[in-house]
Short mmCIF file of C-alpha atoms and ligand atoms in Angstrom, two decimals:
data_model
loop_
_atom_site.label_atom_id
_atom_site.label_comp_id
_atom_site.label_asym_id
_atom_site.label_seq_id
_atom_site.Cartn_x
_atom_site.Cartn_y
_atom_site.Cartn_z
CA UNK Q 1 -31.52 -131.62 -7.33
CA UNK Q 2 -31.80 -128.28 -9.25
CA UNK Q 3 -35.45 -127.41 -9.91
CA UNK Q 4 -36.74 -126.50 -12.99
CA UNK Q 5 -40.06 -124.40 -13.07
CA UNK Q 6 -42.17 -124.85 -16.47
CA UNK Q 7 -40.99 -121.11 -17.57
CA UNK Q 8 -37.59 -121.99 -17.02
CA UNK Q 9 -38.16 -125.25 -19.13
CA UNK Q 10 -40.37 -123.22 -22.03
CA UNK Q 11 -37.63 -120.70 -22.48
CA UNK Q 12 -34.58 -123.46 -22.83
CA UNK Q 13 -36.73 -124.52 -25.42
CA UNK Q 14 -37.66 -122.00 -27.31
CA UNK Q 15 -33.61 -121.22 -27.25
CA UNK Q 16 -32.97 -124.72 -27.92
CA UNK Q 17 -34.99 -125.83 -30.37
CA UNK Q 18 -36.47 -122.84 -32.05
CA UNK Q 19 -40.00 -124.63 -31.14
CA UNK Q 20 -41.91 -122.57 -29.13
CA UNK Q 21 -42.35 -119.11 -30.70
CA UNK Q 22 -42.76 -116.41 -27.74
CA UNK Q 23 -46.91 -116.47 -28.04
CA UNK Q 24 -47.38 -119.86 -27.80
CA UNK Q 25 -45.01 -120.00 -24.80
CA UNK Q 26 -47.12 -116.91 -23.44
CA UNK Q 27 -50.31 -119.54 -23.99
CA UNK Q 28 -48.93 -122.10 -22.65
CA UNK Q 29 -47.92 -120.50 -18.95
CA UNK Q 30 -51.40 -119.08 -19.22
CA UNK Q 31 -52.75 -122.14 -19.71
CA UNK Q 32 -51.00 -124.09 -17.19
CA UNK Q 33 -52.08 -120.56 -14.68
CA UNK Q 34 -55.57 -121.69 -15.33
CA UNK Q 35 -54.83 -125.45 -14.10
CA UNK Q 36 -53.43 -124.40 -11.19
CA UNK Q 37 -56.93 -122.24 -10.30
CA UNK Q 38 -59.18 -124.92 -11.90
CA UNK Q 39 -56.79 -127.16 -9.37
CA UNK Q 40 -57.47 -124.71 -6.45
CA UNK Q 41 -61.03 -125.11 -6.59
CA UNK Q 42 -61.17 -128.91 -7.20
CA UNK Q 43 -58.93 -128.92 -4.13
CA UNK Q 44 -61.94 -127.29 -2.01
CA UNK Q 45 -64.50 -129.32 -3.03
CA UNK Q 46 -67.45 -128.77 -0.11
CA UNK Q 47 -65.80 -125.76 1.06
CA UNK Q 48 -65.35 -124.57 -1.88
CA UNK Q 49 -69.18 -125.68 -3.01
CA UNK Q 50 -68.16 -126.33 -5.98
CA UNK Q 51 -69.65 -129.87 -5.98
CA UNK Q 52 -72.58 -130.72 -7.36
CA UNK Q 53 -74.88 -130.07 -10.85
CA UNK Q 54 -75.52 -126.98 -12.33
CA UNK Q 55 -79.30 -127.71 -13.28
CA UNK Q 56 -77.81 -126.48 -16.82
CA UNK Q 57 -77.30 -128.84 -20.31
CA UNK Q 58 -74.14 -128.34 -22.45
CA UNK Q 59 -74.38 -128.61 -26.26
CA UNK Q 60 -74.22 -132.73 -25.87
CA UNK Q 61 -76.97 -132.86 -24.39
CA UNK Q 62 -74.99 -133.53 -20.35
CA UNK Q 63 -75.89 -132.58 -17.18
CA UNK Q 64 -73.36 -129.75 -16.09
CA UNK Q 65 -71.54 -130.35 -12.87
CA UNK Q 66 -70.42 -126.37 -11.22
CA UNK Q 67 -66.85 -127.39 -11.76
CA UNK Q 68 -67.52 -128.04 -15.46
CA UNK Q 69 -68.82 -124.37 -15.68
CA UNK Q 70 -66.61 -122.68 -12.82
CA UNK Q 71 -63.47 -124.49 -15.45
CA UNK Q 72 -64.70 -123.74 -18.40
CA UNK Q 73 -65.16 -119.83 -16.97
CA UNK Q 74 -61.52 -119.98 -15.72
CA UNK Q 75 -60.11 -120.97 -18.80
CA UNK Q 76 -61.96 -118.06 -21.23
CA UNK Q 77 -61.02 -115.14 -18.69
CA UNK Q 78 -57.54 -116.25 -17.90
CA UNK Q 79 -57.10 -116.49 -22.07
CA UNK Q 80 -59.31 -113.74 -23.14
CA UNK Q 81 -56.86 -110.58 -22.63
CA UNK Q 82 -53.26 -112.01 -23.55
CA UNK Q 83 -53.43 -111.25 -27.19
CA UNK Q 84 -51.88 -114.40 -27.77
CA UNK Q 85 -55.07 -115.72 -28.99
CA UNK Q 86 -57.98 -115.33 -32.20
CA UNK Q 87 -60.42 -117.74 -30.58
CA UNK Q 88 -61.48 -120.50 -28.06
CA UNK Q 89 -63.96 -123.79 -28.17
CA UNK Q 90 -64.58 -125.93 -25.58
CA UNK Q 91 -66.85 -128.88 -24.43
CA UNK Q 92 -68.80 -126.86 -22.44
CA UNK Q 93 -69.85 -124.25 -25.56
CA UNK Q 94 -71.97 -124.91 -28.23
CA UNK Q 95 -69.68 -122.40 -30.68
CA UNK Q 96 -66.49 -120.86 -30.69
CA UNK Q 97 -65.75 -117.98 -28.99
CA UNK Q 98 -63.92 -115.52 -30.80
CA UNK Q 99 -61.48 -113.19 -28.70
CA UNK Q 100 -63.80 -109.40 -28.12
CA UNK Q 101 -62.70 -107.06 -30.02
CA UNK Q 102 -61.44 -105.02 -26.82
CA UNK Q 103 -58.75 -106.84 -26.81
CA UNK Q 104 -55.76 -107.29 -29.26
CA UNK Q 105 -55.89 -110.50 -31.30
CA UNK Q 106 -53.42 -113.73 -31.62
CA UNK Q 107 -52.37 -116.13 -34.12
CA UNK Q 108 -53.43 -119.23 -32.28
CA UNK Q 109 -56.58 -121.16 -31.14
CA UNK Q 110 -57.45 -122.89 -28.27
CA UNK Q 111 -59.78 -125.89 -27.50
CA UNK Q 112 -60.36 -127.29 -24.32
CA UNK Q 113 -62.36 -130.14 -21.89
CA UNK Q 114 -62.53 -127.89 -19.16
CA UNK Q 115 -63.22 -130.28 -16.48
CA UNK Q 116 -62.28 -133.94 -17.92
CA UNK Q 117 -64.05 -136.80 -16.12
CA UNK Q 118 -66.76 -135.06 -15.00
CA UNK Q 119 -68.76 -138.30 -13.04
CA UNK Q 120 -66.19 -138.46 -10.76
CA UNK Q 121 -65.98 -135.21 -9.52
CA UNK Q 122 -68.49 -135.94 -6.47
CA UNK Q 123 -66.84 -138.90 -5.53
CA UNK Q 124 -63.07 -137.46 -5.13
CA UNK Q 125 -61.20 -138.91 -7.67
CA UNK Q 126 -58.92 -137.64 -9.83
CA UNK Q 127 -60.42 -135.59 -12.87
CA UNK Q 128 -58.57 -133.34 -15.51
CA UNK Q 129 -58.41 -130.54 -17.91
CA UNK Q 130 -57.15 -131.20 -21.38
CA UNK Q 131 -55.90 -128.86 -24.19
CA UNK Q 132 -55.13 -128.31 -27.95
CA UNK Q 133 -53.50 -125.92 -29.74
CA UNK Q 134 -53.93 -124.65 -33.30
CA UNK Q 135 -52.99 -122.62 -35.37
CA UNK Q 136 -55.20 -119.89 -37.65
CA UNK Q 137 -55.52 -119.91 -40.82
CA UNK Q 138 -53.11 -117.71 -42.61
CA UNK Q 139 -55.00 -114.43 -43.72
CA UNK Q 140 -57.92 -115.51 -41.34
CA UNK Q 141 -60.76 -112.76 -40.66
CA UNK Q 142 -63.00 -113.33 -38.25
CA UNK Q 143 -63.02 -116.29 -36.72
CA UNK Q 144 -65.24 -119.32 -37.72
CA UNK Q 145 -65.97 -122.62 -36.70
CA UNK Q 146 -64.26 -123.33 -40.34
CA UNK Q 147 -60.86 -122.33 -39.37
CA UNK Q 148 -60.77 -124.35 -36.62
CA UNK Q 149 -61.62 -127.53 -38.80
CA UNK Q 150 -58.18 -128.70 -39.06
CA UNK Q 151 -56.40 -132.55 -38.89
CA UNK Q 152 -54.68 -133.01 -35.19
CA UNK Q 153 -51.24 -133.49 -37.41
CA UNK Q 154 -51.76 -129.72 -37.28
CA UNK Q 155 -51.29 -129.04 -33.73
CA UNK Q 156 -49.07 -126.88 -31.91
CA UNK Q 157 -49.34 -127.97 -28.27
CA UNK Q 158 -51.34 -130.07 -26.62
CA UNK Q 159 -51.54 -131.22 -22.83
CA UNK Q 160 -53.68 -132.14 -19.99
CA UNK Q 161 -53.57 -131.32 -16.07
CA UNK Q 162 -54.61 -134.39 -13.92
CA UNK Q 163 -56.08 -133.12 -10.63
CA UNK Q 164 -55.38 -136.26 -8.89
CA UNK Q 165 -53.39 -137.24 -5.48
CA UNK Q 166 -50.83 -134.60 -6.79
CA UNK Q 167 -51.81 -132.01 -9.53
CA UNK Q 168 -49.56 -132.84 -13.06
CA UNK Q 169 -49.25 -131.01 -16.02
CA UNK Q 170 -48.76 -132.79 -18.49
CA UNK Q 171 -47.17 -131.07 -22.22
CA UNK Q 172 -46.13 -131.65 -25.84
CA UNK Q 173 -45.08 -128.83 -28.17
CA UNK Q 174 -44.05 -131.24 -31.08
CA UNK Q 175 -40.44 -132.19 -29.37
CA UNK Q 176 -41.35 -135.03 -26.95
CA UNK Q 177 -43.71 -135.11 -23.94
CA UNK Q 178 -42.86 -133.57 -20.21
CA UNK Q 179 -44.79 -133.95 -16.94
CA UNK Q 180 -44.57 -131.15 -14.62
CA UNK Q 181 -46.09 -131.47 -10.82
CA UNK Q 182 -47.28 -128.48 -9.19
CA UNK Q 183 -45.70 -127.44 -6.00
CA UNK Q 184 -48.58 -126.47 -3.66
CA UNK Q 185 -46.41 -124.39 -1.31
CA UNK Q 186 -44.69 -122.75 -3.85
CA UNK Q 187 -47.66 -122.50 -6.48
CA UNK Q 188 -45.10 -123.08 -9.35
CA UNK Q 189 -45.28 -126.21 -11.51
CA UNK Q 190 -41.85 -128.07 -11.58
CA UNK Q 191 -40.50 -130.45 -13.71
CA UNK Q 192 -40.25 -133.85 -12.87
CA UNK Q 193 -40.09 -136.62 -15.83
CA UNK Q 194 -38.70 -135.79 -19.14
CA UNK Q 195 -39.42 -137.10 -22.15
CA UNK Q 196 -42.00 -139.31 -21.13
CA UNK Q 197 -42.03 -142.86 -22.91
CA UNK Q 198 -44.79 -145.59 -23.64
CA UNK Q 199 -43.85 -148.94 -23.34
CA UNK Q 200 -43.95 -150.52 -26.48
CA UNK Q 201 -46.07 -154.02 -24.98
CA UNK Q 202 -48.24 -154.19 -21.84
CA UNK Q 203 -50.40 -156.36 -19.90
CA UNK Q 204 -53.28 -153.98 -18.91
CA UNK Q 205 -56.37 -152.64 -20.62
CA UNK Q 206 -58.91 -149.54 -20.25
CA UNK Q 207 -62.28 -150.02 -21.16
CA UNK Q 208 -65.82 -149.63 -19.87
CA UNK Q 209 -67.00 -153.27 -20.01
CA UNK Q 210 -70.63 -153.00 -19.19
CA UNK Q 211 -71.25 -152.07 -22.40
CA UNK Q 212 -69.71 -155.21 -23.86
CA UNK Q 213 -73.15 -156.26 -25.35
CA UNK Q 214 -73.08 -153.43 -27.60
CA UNK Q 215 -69.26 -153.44 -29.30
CA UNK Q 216 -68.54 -154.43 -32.71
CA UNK Q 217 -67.25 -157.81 -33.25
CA UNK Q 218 -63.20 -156.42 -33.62
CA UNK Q 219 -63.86 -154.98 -30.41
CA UNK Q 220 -65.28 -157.83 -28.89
CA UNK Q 221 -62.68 -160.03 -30.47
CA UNK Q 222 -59.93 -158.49 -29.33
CA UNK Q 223 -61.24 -158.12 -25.23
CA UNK Q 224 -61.96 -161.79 -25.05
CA UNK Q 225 -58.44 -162.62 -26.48
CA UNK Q 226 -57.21 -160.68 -23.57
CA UNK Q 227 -59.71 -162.26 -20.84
CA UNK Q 228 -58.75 -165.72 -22.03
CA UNK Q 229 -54.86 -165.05 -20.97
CA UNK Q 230 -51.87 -166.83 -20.86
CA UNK Q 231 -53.87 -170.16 -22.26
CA UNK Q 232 -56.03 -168.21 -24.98
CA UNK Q 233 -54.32 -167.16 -28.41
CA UNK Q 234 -52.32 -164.09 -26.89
CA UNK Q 235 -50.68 -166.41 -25.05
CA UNK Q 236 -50.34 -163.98 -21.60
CA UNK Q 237 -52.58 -162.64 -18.51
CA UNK Q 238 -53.76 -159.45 -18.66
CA UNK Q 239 -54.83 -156.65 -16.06
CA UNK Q 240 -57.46 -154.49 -16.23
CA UNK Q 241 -57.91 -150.87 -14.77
CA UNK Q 242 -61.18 -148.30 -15.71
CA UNK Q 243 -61.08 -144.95 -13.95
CA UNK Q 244 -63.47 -143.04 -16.09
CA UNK Q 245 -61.13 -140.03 -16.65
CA UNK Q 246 -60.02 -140.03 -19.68
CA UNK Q 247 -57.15 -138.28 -18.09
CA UNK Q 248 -56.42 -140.28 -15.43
CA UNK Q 249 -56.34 -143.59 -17.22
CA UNK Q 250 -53.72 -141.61 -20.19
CA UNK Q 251 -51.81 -140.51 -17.46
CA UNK Q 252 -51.46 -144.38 -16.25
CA UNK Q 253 -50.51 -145.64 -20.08
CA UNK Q 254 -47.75 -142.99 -19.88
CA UNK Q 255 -46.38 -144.01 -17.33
CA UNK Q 256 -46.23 -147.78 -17.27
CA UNK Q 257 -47.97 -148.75 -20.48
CA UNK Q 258 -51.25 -150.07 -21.51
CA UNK Q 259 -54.15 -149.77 -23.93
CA UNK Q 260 -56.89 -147.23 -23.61
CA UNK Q 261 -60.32 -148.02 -25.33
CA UNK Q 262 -63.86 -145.96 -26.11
CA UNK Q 263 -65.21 -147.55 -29.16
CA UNK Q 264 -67.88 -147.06 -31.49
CA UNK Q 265 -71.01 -149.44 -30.44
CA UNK Q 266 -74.09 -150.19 -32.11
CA UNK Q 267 -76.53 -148.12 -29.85
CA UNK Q 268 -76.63 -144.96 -31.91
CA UNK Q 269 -74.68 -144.89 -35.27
CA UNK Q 270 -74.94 -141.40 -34.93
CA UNK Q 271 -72.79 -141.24 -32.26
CA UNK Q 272 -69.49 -143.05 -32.74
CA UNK Q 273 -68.53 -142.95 -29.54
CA UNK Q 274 -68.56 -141.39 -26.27
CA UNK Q 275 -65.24 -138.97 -27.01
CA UNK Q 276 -64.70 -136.26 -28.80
CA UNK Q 277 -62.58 -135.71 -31.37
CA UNK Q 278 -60.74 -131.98 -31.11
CA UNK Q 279 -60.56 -131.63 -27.37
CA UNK Q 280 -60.29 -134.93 -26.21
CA UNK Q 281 -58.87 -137.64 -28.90
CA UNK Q 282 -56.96 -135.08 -31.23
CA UNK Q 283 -54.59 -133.83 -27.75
CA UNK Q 284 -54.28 -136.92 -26.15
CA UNK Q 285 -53.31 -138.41 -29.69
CA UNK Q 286 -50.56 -136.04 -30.26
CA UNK Q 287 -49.18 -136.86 -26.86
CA UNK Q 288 -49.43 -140.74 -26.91
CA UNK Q 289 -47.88 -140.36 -30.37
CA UNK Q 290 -44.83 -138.08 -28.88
CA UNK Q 291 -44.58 -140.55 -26.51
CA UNK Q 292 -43.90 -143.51 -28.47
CA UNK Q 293 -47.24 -144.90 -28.83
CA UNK Q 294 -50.13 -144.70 -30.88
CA UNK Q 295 -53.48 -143.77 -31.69
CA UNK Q 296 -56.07 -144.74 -33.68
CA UNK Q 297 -59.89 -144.27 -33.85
CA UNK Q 298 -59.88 -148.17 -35.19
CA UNK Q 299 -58.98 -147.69 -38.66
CA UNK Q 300 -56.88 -144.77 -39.06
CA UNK Q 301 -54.68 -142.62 -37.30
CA UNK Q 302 -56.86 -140.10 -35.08
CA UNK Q 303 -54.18 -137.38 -36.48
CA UNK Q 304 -55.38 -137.46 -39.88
CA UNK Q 305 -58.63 -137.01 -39.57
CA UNK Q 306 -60.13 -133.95 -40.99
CA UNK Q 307 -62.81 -132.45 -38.53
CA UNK Q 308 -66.48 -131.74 -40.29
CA UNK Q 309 -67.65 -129.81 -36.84
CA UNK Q 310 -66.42 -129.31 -33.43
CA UNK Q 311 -68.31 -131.22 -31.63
CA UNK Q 312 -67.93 -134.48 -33.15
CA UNK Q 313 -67.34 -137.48 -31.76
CA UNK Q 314 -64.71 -140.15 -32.62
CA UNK Q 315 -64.00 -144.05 -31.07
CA UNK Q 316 -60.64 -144.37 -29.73
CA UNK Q 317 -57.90 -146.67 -29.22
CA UNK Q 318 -55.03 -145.11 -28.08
CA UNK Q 319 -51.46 -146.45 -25.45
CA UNK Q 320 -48.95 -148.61 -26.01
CA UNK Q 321 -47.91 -149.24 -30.00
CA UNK Q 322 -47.91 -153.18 -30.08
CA UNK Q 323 -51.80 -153.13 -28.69
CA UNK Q 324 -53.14 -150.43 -30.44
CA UNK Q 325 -51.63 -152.55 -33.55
CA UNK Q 326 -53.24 -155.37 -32.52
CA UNK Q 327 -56.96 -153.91 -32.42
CA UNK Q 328 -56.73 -151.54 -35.26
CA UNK Q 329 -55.73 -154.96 -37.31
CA UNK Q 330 -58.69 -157.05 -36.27
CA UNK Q 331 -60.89 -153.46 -37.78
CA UNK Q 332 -59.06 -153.31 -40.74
CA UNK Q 333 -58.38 -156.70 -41.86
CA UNK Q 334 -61.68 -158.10 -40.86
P1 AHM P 401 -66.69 -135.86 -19.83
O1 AHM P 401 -65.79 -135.02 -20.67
O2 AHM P 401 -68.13 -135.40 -19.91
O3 AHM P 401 -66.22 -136.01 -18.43
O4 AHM P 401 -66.73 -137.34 -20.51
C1 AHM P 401 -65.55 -137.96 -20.90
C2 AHM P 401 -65.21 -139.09 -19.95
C3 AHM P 401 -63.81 -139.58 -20.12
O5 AHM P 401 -62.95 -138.90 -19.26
C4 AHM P 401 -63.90 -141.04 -19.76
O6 AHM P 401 -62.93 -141.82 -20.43
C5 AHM P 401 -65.28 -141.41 -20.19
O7 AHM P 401 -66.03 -140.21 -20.23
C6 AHM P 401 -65.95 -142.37 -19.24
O8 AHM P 401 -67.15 -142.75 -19.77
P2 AHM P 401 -68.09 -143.85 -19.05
O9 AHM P 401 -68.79 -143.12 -17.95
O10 AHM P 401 -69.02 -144.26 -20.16
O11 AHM P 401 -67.24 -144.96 -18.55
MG1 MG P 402 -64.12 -135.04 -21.36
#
């Protein structure tokens, strides 16, 4: 079979389709560069001591692990010098971080999870880097958090690497979503599903059930339905699978189905929810969506939500269309 690297693959595309202007095809390869270090030192783990906390807080008030910082570090000084770029956020920075003016400036904006999954890091399993591209603001100076307070209708890529038993990249520009495994000999990322679909209807769902106690009645509604199977009122079994990577269990949903669940609970009001909205939900919206599925935050589409900071946090129901239906139904219609 004739292998296609992701270059090869970007500039089809762009010849193709028009859809991926030079820069953002320039971002993309040196995004997907940055994987394949962030991969590299996941890879090492011990020998690489890169296990382990920091003894340092992010913004959120988390622990850091080193490989949150070590990715997070990877990702600004691979993107810093392209000029493709204006500015970067991440999860791992309390504010944007605006290209230095040593170098030239871009028309796009990245945000990033550096290191996705981060309690599993010390316990091998697999963990992820995700990614969303926007772009500025026509006529913007310099950067603010402001500009970057835009719907995730308005992205221009978006994509996440799973570090798991193989290393995956997986990408939307707007035209579909393709997966991409890296080639560990080679160190070249190769292309190896296209056009990724969900199924429509599954049998499994994602959700961190010790904290049951504390859902919202829709939420709660809608798990027992599923525990009480093929005698209760959905009238089937169902399966249930919790890695807690966000990445890991997306990457599952795209490739056999399923529904994928943080919600809102009634601990802190504050805090509606455990992800965040324009690193985590907005990218992984825009690819469920490209993929034939759907995502919702339990009442609207996560896409059309209009960030008020970039930090902020937003419950999430994302995977196969039919379930994410279901569940957005028993919020909305009581
Ligand atoms: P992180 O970005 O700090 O790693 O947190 C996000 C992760 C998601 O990957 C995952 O879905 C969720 O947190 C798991 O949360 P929990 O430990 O509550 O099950
Ligand atoms: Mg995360």
């Amino acid at each position: 079979m004739k292998r296609v690297s992701l270059t090869q693959y970007l500039v089809e595309e762009q010849r193709k389709n028009n859809s991926i202007p030079a820069e953002l095809r320039l971002l993309i390869e040196v995004v997907a560069r940055a994987c394949k270090t962030i991969s590299h030192a996941v890879g090492k783990g011990a020998l690489g001591d890169v296990l382990g906390t920091a003894n340092t807080e992010n913004i959120q008030g988390e622990v850091q692990k080193k490989l949150d910082i070590i990715s997070n570090e990877i990702l600004l000084e691979a993107n810093e010098w392209g000029g493709h770029l204006a500015a970067m956020a991440s999860e791992e920075m309390e504010s944007i971080h605006p290209i230095p003016n040593r170098y030239p400036k871009g028309e796009y904006m990245l945000l990033f999870d550096p290191l996705d999954g981060s309690s599993n890091i010390d316990v091998n399993v697999s963990i992820g880097t995700i990614f969303s591209v926007l772009k500025a603001p026509e006529g913007m100076g310099e950067p603010s958090e402001a500009d970057f307070m835009q719907p995730g209708s308005e992205q221009v890529a978006a994509g996440y690497a799973v570090y798991g038993p193989q290393t995956m990249l997986v990408l939307t520009t707007g035209n579909g979503v393709n997966c991409f495994t890296l080639d560990r000999e080679m160190g070249s990322w190769v292309l190896t599903q296209r056009n990724m679909q969900i199924p429509e209807t599954t049998k499994e769902f994602a959700i961190n059930m010790s904290n049951s106690r504390h859902w919202y009645p829709p939420v709660t509604r809608y798990v027992d339905e599923m525990l009480a199977g093929s005698t209760g009122p959905r009238g089937k079994d169902f399966n249930m699978r919790w890695v807690a990577s966000m990445v890991a269990d997306v990457h599952r949903i795209l490739s056999r189905g399923g529904v994928f669940m943080y919600p809102a609970d009634t601990r802190d009001t504050a805090m509606p929810g455990k992800l965040r909205l324009m690193y985590e939900a907005n990218p992984m919206a825009m690819i469920v969506e490209q993929a034939g599925g759907a995502a919702t935050d339990g009442k609207q589409r996560i896409l059309d939500i209009v960030p008020h900071k970039l930090h902020q946090r937003v419950p999430v129901f994302l995977g196969s269309k039919a379930e994410v239906d279901v569940v957005t139904g028993y919020h909305t219609q009581g």
